[in-house]
PDB file of C-alpha atoms in Angstrom:
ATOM      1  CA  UNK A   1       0.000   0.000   0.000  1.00 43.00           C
ATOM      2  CA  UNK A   2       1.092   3.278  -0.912  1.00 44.00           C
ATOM      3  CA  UNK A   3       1.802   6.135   1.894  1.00 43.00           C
ATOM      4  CA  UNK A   4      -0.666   9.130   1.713  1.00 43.00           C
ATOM      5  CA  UNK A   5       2.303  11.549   0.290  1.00 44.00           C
ATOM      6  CA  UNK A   6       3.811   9.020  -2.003  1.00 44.00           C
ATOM      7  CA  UNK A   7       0.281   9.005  -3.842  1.00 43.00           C
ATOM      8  CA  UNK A   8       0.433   9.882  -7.654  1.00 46.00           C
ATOM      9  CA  UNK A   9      -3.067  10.691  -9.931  1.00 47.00           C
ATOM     10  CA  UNK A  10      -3.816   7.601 -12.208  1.00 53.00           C
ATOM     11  CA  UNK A  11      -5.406  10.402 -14.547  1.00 55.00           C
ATOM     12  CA  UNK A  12      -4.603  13.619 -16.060  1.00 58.00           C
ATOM     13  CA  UNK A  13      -7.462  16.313 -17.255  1.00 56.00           C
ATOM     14  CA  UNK A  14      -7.834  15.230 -20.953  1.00 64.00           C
ATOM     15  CA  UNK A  15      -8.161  11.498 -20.261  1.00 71.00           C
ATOM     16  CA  UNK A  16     -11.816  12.372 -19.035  1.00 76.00           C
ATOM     17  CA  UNK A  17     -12.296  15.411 -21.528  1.00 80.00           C
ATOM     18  CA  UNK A  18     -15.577  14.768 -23.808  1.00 83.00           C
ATOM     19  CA  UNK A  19     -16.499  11.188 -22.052  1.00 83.00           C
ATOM     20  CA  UNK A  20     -19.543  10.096 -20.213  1.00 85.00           C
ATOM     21  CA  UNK A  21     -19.024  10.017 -16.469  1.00 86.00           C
ATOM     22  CA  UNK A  22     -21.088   8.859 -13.754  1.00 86.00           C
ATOM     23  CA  UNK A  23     -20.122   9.536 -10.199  1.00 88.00           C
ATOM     24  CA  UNK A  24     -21.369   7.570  -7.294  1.00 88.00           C
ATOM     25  CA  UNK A  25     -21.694   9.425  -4.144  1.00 90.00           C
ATOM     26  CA  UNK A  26     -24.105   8.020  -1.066  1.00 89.00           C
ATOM     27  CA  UNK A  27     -24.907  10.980   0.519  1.00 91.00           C
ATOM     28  CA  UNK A  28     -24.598  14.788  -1.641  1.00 94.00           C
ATOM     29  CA  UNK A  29     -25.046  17.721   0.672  1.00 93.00           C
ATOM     30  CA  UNK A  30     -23.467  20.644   0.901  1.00 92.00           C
ATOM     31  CA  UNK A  31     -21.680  19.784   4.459  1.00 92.00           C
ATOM     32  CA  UNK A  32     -20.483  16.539   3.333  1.00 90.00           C
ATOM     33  CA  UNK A  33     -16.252  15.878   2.440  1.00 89.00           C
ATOM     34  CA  UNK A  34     -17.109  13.447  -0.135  1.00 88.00           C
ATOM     35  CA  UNK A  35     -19.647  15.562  -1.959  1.00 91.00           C
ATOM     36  CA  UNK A  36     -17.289  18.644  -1.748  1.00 90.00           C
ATOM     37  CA  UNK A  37     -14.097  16.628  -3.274  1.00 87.00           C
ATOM     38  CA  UNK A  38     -17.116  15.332  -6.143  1.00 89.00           C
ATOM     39  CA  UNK A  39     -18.327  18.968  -6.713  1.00 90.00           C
ATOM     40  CA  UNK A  40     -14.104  19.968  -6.988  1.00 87.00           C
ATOM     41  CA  UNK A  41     -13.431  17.662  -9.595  1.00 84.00           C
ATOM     42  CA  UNK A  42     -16.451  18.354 -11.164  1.00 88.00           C
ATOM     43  CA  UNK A  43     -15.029  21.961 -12.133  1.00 87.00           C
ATOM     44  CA  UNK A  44     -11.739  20.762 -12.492  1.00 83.00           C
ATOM     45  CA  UNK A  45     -11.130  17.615 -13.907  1.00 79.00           C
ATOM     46  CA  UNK A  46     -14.383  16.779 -15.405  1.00 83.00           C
ATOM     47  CA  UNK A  47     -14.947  20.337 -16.717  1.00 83.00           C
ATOM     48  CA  UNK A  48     -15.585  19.084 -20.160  1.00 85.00           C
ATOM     49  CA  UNK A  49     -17.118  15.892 -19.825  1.00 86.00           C
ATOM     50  CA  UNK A  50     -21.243  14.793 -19.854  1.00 89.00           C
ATOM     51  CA  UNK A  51     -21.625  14.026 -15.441  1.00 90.00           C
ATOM     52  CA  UNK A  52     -24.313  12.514 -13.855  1.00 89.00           C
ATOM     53  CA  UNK A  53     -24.063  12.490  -9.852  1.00 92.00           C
ATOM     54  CA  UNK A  54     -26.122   9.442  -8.884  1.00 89.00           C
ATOM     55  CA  UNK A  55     -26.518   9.488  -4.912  1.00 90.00           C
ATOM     56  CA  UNK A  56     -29.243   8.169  -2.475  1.00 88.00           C
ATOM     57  CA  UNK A  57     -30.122  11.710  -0.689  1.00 91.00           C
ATOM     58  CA  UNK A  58     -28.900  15.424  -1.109  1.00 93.00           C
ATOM     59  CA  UNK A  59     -29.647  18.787  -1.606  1.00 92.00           C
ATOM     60  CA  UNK A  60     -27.026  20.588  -4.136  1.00 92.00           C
ATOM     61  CA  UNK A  61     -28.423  22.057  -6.907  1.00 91.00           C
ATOM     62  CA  UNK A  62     -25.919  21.180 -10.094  1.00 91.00           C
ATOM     63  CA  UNK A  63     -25.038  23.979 -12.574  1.00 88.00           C
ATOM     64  CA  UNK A  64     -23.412  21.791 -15.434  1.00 88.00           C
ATOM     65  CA  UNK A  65     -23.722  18.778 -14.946  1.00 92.00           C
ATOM     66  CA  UNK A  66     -27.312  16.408 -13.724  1.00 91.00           C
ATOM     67  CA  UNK A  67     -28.332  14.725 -10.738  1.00 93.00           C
ATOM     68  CA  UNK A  68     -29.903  11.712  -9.930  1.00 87.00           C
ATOM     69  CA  UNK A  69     -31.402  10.916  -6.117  1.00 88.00           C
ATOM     70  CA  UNK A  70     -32.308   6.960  -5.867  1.00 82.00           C
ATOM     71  CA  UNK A  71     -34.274   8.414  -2.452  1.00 82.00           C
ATOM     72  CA  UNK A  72     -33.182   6.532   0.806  1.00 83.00           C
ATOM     73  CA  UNK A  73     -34.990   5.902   4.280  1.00 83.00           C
ATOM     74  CA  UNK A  74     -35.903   8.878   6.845  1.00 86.00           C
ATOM     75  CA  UNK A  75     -35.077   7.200  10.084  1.00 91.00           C
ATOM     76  CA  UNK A  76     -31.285   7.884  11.068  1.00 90.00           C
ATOM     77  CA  UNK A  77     -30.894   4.051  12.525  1.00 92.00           C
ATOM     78  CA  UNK A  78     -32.835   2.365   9.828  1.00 90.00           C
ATOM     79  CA  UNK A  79     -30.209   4.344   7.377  1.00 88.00           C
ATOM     80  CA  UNK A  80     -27.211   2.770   8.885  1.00 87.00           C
ATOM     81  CA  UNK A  81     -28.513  -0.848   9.073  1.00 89.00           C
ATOM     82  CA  UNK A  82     -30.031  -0.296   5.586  1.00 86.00           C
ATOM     83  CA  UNK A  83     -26.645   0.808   4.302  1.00 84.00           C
ATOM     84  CA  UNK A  84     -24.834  -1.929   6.220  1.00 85.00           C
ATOM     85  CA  UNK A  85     -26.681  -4.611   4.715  1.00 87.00           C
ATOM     86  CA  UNK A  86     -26.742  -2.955   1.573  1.00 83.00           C
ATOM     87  CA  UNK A  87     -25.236  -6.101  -0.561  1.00 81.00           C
ATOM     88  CA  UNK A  88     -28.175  -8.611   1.033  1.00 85.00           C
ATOM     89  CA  UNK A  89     -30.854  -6.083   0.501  1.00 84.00           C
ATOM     90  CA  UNK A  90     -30.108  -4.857  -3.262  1.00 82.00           C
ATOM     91  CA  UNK A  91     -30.963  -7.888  -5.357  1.00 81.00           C
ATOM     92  CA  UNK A  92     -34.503  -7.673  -3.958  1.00 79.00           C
ATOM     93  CA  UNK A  93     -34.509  -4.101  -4.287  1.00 80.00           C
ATOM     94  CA  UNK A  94     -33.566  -4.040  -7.878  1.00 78.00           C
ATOM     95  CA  UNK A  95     -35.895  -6.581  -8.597  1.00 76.00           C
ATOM     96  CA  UNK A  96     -38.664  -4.160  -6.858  1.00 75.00           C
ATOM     97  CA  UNK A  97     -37.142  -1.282  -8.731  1.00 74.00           C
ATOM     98  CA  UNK A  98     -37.343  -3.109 -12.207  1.00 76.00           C
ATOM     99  CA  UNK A  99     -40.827  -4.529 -11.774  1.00 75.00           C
ATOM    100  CA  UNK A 100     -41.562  -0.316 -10.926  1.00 74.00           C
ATOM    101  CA  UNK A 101     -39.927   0.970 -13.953  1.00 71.00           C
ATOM    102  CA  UNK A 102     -40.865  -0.843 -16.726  1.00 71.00           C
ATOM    103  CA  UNK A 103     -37.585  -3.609 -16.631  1.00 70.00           C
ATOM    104  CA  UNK A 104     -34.797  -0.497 -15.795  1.00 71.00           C
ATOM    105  CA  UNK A 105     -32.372  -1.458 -12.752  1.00 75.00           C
ATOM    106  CA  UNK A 106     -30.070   0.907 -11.064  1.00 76.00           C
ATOM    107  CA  UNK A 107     -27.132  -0.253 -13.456  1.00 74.00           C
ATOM    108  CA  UNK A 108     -29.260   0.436 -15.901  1.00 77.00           C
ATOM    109  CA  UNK A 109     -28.990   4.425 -15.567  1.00 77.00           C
ATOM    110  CA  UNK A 110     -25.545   4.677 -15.838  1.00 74.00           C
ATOM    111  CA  UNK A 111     -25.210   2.098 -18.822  1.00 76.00           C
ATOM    112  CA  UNK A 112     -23.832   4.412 -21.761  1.00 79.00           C
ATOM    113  CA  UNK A 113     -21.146   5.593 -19.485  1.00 81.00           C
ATOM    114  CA  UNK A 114     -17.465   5.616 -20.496  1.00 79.00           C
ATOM    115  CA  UNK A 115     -16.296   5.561 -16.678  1.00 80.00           C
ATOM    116  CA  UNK A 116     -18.247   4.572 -13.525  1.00 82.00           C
ATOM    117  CA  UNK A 117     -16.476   6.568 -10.725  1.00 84.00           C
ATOM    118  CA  UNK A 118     -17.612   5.332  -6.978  1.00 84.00           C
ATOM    119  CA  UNK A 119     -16.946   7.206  -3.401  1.00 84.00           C
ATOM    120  CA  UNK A 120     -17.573   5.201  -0.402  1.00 82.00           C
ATOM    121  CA  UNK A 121     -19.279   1.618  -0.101  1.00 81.00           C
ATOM    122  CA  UNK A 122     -22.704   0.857  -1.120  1.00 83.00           C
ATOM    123  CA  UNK A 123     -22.417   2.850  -4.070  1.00 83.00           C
ATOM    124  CA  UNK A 124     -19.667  -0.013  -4.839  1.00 81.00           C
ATOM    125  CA  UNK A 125     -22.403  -2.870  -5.026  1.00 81.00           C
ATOM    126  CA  UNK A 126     -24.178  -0.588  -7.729  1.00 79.00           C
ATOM    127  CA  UNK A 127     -20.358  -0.330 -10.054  1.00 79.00           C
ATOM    128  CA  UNK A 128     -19.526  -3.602  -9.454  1.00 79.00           C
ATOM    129  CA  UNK A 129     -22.954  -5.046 -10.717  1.00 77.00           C
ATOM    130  CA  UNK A 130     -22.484  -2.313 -13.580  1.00 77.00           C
ATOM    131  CA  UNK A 131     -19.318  -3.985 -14.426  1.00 75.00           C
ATOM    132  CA  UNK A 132     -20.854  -7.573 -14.274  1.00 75.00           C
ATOM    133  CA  UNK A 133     -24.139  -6.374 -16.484  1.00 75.00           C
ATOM    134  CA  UNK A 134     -21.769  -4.307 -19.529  1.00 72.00           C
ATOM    135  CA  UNK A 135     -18.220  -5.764 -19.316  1.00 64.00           C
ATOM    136  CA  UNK A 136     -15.688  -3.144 -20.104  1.00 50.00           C
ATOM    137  CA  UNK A 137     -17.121  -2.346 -23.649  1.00 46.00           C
ATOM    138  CA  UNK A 138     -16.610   0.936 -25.616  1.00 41.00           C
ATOM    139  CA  UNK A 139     -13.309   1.381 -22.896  1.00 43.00           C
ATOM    140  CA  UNK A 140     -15.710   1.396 -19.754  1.00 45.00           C
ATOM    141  CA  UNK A 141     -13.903   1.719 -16.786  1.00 53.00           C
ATOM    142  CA  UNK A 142     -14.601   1.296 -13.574  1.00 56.00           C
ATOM    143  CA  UNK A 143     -12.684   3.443 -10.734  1.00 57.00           C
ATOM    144  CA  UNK A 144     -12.855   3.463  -7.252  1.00 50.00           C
ATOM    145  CA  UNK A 145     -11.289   6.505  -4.609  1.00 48.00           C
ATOM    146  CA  UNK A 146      -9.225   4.029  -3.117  1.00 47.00           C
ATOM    147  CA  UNK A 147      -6.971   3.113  -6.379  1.00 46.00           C
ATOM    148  CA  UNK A 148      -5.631   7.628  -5.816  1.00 42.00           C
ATOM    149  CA  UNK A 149      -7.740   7.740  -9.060  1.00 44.00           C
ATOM    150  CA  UNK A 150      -8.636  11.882  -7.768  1.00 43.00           C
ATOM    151  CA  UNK A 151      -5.136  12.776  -6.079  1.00 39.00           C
ATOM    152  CA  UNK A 152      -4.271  16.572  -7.325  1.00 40.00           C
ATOM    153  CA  UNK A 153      -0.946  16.624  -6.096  1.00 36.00           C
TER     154      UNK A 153
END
């Protein structure tokens, strides 16, 4: 494992320039680290690229780029457990979801992307079932925070 000052970015700005990007955040508020560093990149990196923030719950308002809220649970506890057993409960969940909208899963909105970018863990289940569903085709990529994909220095 590399040290937090040793780190190096994967990517430079024109690697992302004019693709389709999808960024995976839980949770997209204003007071939230995550959602700040997403929001940063955003106006840096993926300046010229097509983003769509999917996330369960927020309340930014995008100016260039779309949002997509999944909606999540009101009660603070049930949140947690629901989020902790995340990987048990989505298969059923999808299934609900699909038999709601007319055969469309949650993979399913982020299918034409060129990279599926995901911050934190459930969001993970949703790439990694992305990756299972449409392969790497057309270049898709799949990056996570942990592989110092969004390191500026």
């Amino acid at each position: 494992m590399r040290g937090y000052n040793d780190s190096k970015p994967n990517h430079k700005m024109n690697d992302f320039k004019n693709k389709k990007i999808a960024l995976l955040v839980p949770d997209y508020y204003n007071w939230d680290g995550v959602s700040n560093v997403v929001q940063e990149h955003i106006k840096g990196i993926f300046k010229h690229s097509d983003v769509w923030v999917y996330a369960f719950r927020g309340d930014i308002k995008p100016i260039g780029y779309n949002i997509h809220y999944f909606g999540d649970v009101k009660n603070d506890t049930i949140r947690r457990l629901y989020k902790l057993f995340f990987p048990i409960i989505y298969p059923f969940q999808n299934f609900l979801h699909k038999l709601n909208n007319y055969g469309r899963g949650y993979e399913d909105y982020f299918a034409d992307r060129d990279y599926v970018i995901s911050f934190l863990y459930p969001m993970d289940v949703f790439a990694l079932n992305w990756r299972k569903k449409y392969g790497t085709k057309n270049d898709s990529k799949i990056l996570f925070e942990e592989e110092n994909v969004f390191m500026p220095w």
